[in-house]
Amino acid sequence: MKEGLIAMDCLFCSIVAGDIPSTKVYEDDICYAFRDIDPQGPVHVLVVPKQHIQSVNAVDDTNKDIVAHIFTVIPKIAEAEGIAEEGYRVVSNIGERGQQTVPHLHFHIIGGRDMTWPPG
Ligand code: 5GP
Ligand code: ZN
């Protein structure tokens, strides 16, 4: 499928469009951030591009500015959530072995507890 701005039948495109409710944490023209429905820590925010991009595998010269922008937003959200100083984790799962369950690029911001390494 050629990537368009919005993909039909994409959960996160539906959340961005407001068709499925979510708890908004941050929004601008390029990205949308909301609380994960199944939080893996006291703070668990998902940041997604408004444009449908399948995963990190689909990041290229045409959309790299969107990803760079998201990485300027992540520390702002961390600051607002009170976890910037103590530290947190940013995760993007990719494809089947990466355990990606929603095929719309997203970055998990998880914090408020000690992380373990290596991840599962
Ligand atoms: P993935 O497994 O693809 O890396 O991450 C998908 C994330 O989306 C999971 O952490 C899951 O809990 C979250 N999620 C799935 N469905 C919904 C939903 O309807 N609303 C919200 N807020 N989060 C969701
Ligand atoms: Zn999508």
mmCIF file of C-alpha atoms and ligand atoms in Angstrom:
data_model
loop_
_atom_site.group_PDB
_atom_site.id
_atom_site.type_symbol
_atom_site.label_atom_id
_atom_site.label_comp_id
_atom_site.label_asym_id
_atom_site.label_seq_id
_atom_site.Cartn_x
_atom_site.Cartn_y
_atom_site.Cartn_z
ATOM 1 C CA MET A 1 0.000 0.000 0.000
ATOM 2 C CA LYS A 2 1.298 3.433 -0.920
ATOM 3 C CA GLU A 3 1.477 5.598 2.155
ATOM 4 C CA GLY A 4 -1.027 8.409 2.221
ATOM 5 C CA LEU A 5 -1.628 11.045 4.834
ATOM 6 C CA ILE A 6 -4.185 8.932 6.656
ATOM 7 C CA ALA A 7 -4.635 5.171 6.402
ATOM 8 C CA MET A 8 -8.090 3.628 6.510
ATOM 9 C CA ASP A 9 -8.507 1.075 9.283
ATOM 10 C CA CYS A 10 -5.502 2.329 11.242
ATOM 11 C CA LEU A 11 -6.116 2.600 14.983
ATOM 12 C CA PHE A 12 -3.738 5.508 15.534
ATOM 13 C CA CYS A 13 -4.996 7.389 12.451
ATOM 14 C CA SER A 14 -8.478 7.040 14.001
ATOM 15 C CA ILE A 15 -7.180 8.330 17.339
ATOM 16 C CA VAL A 16 -5.472 11.286 15.626
ATOM 17 C CA ALA A 17 -8.736 12.039 13.792
ATOM 18 C CA GLY A 18 -10.654 11.914 17.090
ATOM 19 C CA ASP A 19 -12.836 9.041 15.890
ATOM 20 C CA ILE A 20 -11.546 6.928 18.783
ATOM 21 C CA PRO A 21 -11.232 8.766 22.098
ATOM 22 C CA SER A 22 -7.871 9.170 23.810
ATOM 23 C CA THR A 23 -6.374 11.148 26.656
ATOM 24 C CA LYS A 24 -4.409 13.895 24.940
ATOM 25 C CA VAL A 25 -1.078 14.936 26.409
ATOM 26 C CA TYR A 26 0.235 17.121 23.582
ATOM 27 C CA GLU A 27 -0.706 18.101 20.042
ATOM 28 C CA ASP A 28 0.661 20.239 17.243
ATOM 29 C CA ASP A 29 0.381 20.273 13.442
ATOM 30 C CA ILE A 30 2.776 17.359 13.061
ATOM 31 C CA CYS A 31 2.241 14.987 15.969
ATOM 32 C CA TYR A 32 -0.185 13.850 18.627
ATOM 33 C CA ALA A 33 0.621 12.406 22.051
ATOM 34 C CA PHE A 34 -1.764 10.495 24.296
ATOM 35 C CA ARG A 35 -1.734 8.128 27.271
ATOM 36 C CA ASP A 36 -1.287 4.430 26.547
ATOM 37 C CA ILE A 37 -4.417 2.415 27.358
ATOM 38 C CA ASP A 38 -2.277 -0.257 29.071
ATOM 39 C CA PRO A 39 0.427 1.732 30.867
ATOM 40 C CA GLN A 40 3.706 -0.037 31.595
ATOM 41 C CA GLY A 41 4.731 2.525 34.196
ATOM 42 C CA PRO A 42 3.370 5.531 36.115
ATOM 43 C CA VAL A 43 4.009 7.528 32.924
ATOM 44 C CA HIS A 44 3.317 5.906 29.565
ATOM 45 C CA VAL A 45 2.695 8.290 26.683
ATOM 46 C CA LEU A 46 2.601 7.443 22.975
ATOM 47 C CA VAL A 47 3.757 10.032 20.449
ATOM 48 C CA VAL A 48 2.605 9.488 16.878
ATOM 49 C CA PRO A 49 2.980 11.447 13.651
ATOM 50 C CA LYS A 50 -0.346 12.710 12.309
ATOM 51 C CA GLN A 51 0.740 11.412 8.925
ATOM 52 C CA HIS A 52 0.508 7.654 8.606
ATOM 53 C CA ILE A 53 3.995 6.134 8.626
ATOM 54 C CA GLN A 54 4.099 2.397 9.222
ATOM 55 C CA SER A 55 7.199 2.085 11.396
ATOM 56 C CA VAL A 56 10.824 3.139 11.731
ATOM 57 C CA ASN A 57 11.407 0.987 8.646
ATOM 58 C CA ALA A 58 9.411 3.518 6.619
ATOM 59 C CA VAL A 59 11.381 6.570 7.765
ATOM 60 C CA ASP A 60 13.200 8.141 4.819
ATOM 61 C CA ASP A 61 14.190 11.492 3.340
ATOM 62 C CA THR A 62 10.541 12.370 2.631
ATOM 63 C CA ASN A 63 9.426 12.135 6.278
ATOM 64 C CA LYS A 64 12.591 12.489 8.362
ATOM 65 C CA ASP A 65 11.655 16.031 9.424
ATOM 66 C CA ILE A 66 8.528 14.646 11.104
ATOM 67 C CA VAL A 67 10.612 12.226 13.137
ATOM 68 C CA ALA A 68 13.142 14.902 14.025
ATOM 69 C CA HIS A 69 10.292 17.116 15.185
ATOM 70 C CA ILE A 70 8.876 14.331 17.342
ATOM 71 C CA PHE A 71 12.270 14.039 19.017
ATOM 72 C CA THR A 72 12.072 17.704 19.981
ATOM 73 C CA VAL A 73 8.614 17.097 21.462
ATOM 74 C CA ILE A 74 9.594 14.014 23.502
ATOM 75 C CA PRO A 75 11.788 15.910 26.002
ATOM 76 C CA LYS A 76 9.070 18.556 26.393
ATOM 77 C CA ILE A 77 6.549 15.871 27.288
ATOM 78 C CA ALA A 78 9.052 14.265 29.662
ATOM 79 C CA GLU A 79 9.548 17.631 31.335
ATOM 80 C CA ALA A 80 5.804 18.225 31.616
ATOM 81 C CA GLU A 81 5.317 14.728 33.059
ATOM 82 C CA GLY A 82 8.033 15.372 35.650
ATOM 83 C CA ILE A 83 10.375 12.581 34.530
ATOM 84 C CA ALA A 84 12.987 14.465 32.481
ATOM 85 C CA GLU A 85 15.510 14.839 35.285
ATOM 86 C CA GLU A 86 15.253 11.350 36.749
ATOM 87 C CA GLY A 87 15.271 9.627 33.382
ATOM 88 C CA TYR A 88 12.915 7.542 31.321
ATOM 89 C CA ARG A 89 12.831 5.342 28.256
ATOM 90 C CA VAL A 90 11.832 5.961 24.630
ATOM 91 C CA VAL A 91 10.891 2.823 22.698
ATOM 92 C CA SER A 92 9.751 2.142 19.163
ATOM 93 C CA ASN A 93 8.810 -1.443 18.370
ATOM 94 C CA ILE A 94 9.252 -2.477 14.759
ATOM 95 C CA GLY A 95 7.527 -5.342 12.993
ATOM 96 C CA GLU A 96 6.772 -8.842 14.148
ATOM 97 C CA ARG A 97 9.887 -9.703 16.116
ATOM 98 C CA GLY A 98 9.972 -6.192 17.558
ATOM 99 C CA GLN A 99 6.453 -6.838 18.930
ATOM 100 C CA GLN A 100 4.882 -3.911 17.094
ATOM 101 C CA THR A 101 1.121 -4.351 17.473
ATOM 102 C CA VAL A 102 -0.091 -1.111 15.860
ATOM 103 C CA PRO A 103 1.413 -0.496 12.400
ATOM 104 C CA HIS A 104 1.553 3.303 12.729
ATOM 105 C CA LEU A 105 4.910 4.726 13.823
ATOM 106 C CA HIS A 106 4.892 5.584 17.508
ATOM 107 C CA PHE A 107 7.326 6.283 20.283
ATOM 108 C CA HIS A 108 6.567 5.054 23.774
ATOM 109 C CA ILE A 109 7.674 7.400 26.564
ATOM 110 C CA ILE A 110 7.799 5.249 29.681
ATOM 111 C CA GLY A 111 8.894 6.518 33.070
ATOM 112 C CA GLY A 112 8.175 7.023 36.713
ATOM 113 C CA ARG A 113 9.870 3.756 37.702
ATOM 114 C CA ASP A 114 13.262 2.107 37.385
ATOM 115 C CA MET A 115 13.706 0.407 34.023
ATOM 116 C CA THR A 116 15.427 -2.931 33.541
ATOM 117 C CA TRP A 117 17.970 -3.907 30.926
ATOM 118 C CA PRO A 118 17.981 -5.828 28.645
ATOM 119 C CA PRO A 119 14.360 -5.294 27.650
ATOM 120 C CA GLY A 120 12.269 -8.423 27.175
HETATM 121 P P1 5GP B 1 3.215 -1.416 20.087
HETATM 122 O O1 5GP B 1 2.897 -2.740 20.696
HETATM 123 O O2 5GP B 1 2.741 -1.367 18.654
HETATM 124 O O3 5GP B 1 4.633 -0.980 20.234
HETATM 125 O O4 5GP B 1 2.413 -0.345 20.911
HETATM 126 C C1 5GP B 1 1.044 -0.153 20.782
HETATM 127 C C2 5GP B 1 0.566 0.462 22.063
HETATM 128 O O5 5GP B 1 -0.716 0.993 21.833
HETATM 129 C C3 5GP B 1 0.441 -0.530 23.219
HETATM 130 O O6 5GP B 1 1.260 -0.103 24.296
HETATM 131 C C4 5GP B 1 -1.040 -0.503 23.562
HETATM 132 O O7 5GP B 1 -1.292 -0.595 24.943
HETATM 133 C C5 5GP B 1 -1.478 0.830 22.991
HETATM 134 N N1 5GP B 1 -2.867 0.857 22.553
HETATM 135 C C6 5GP B 1 -3.510 -0.100 21.823
HETATM 136 N N2 5GP B 1 -4.773 0.285 21.580
HETATM 137 C C7 5GP B 1 -4.943 1.489 22.178
HETATM 138 C C8 5GP B 1 -6.045 2.392 22.264
HETATM 139 O O8 5GP B 1 -7.141 2.162 21.748
HETATM 140 N N3 5GP B 1 -5.844 3.546 22.963
HETATM 141 C C9 5GP B 1 -4.641 3.832 23.560
HETATM 142 N N4 5GP B 1 -4.561 4.988 24.219
HETATM 143 N N5 5GP B 1 -3.583 3.018 23.472
HETATM 144 C C10 5GP B 1 -3.725 1.858 22.800
HETATM 145 ZN ZN ZN B 2 -2.115 5.320 10.759
#
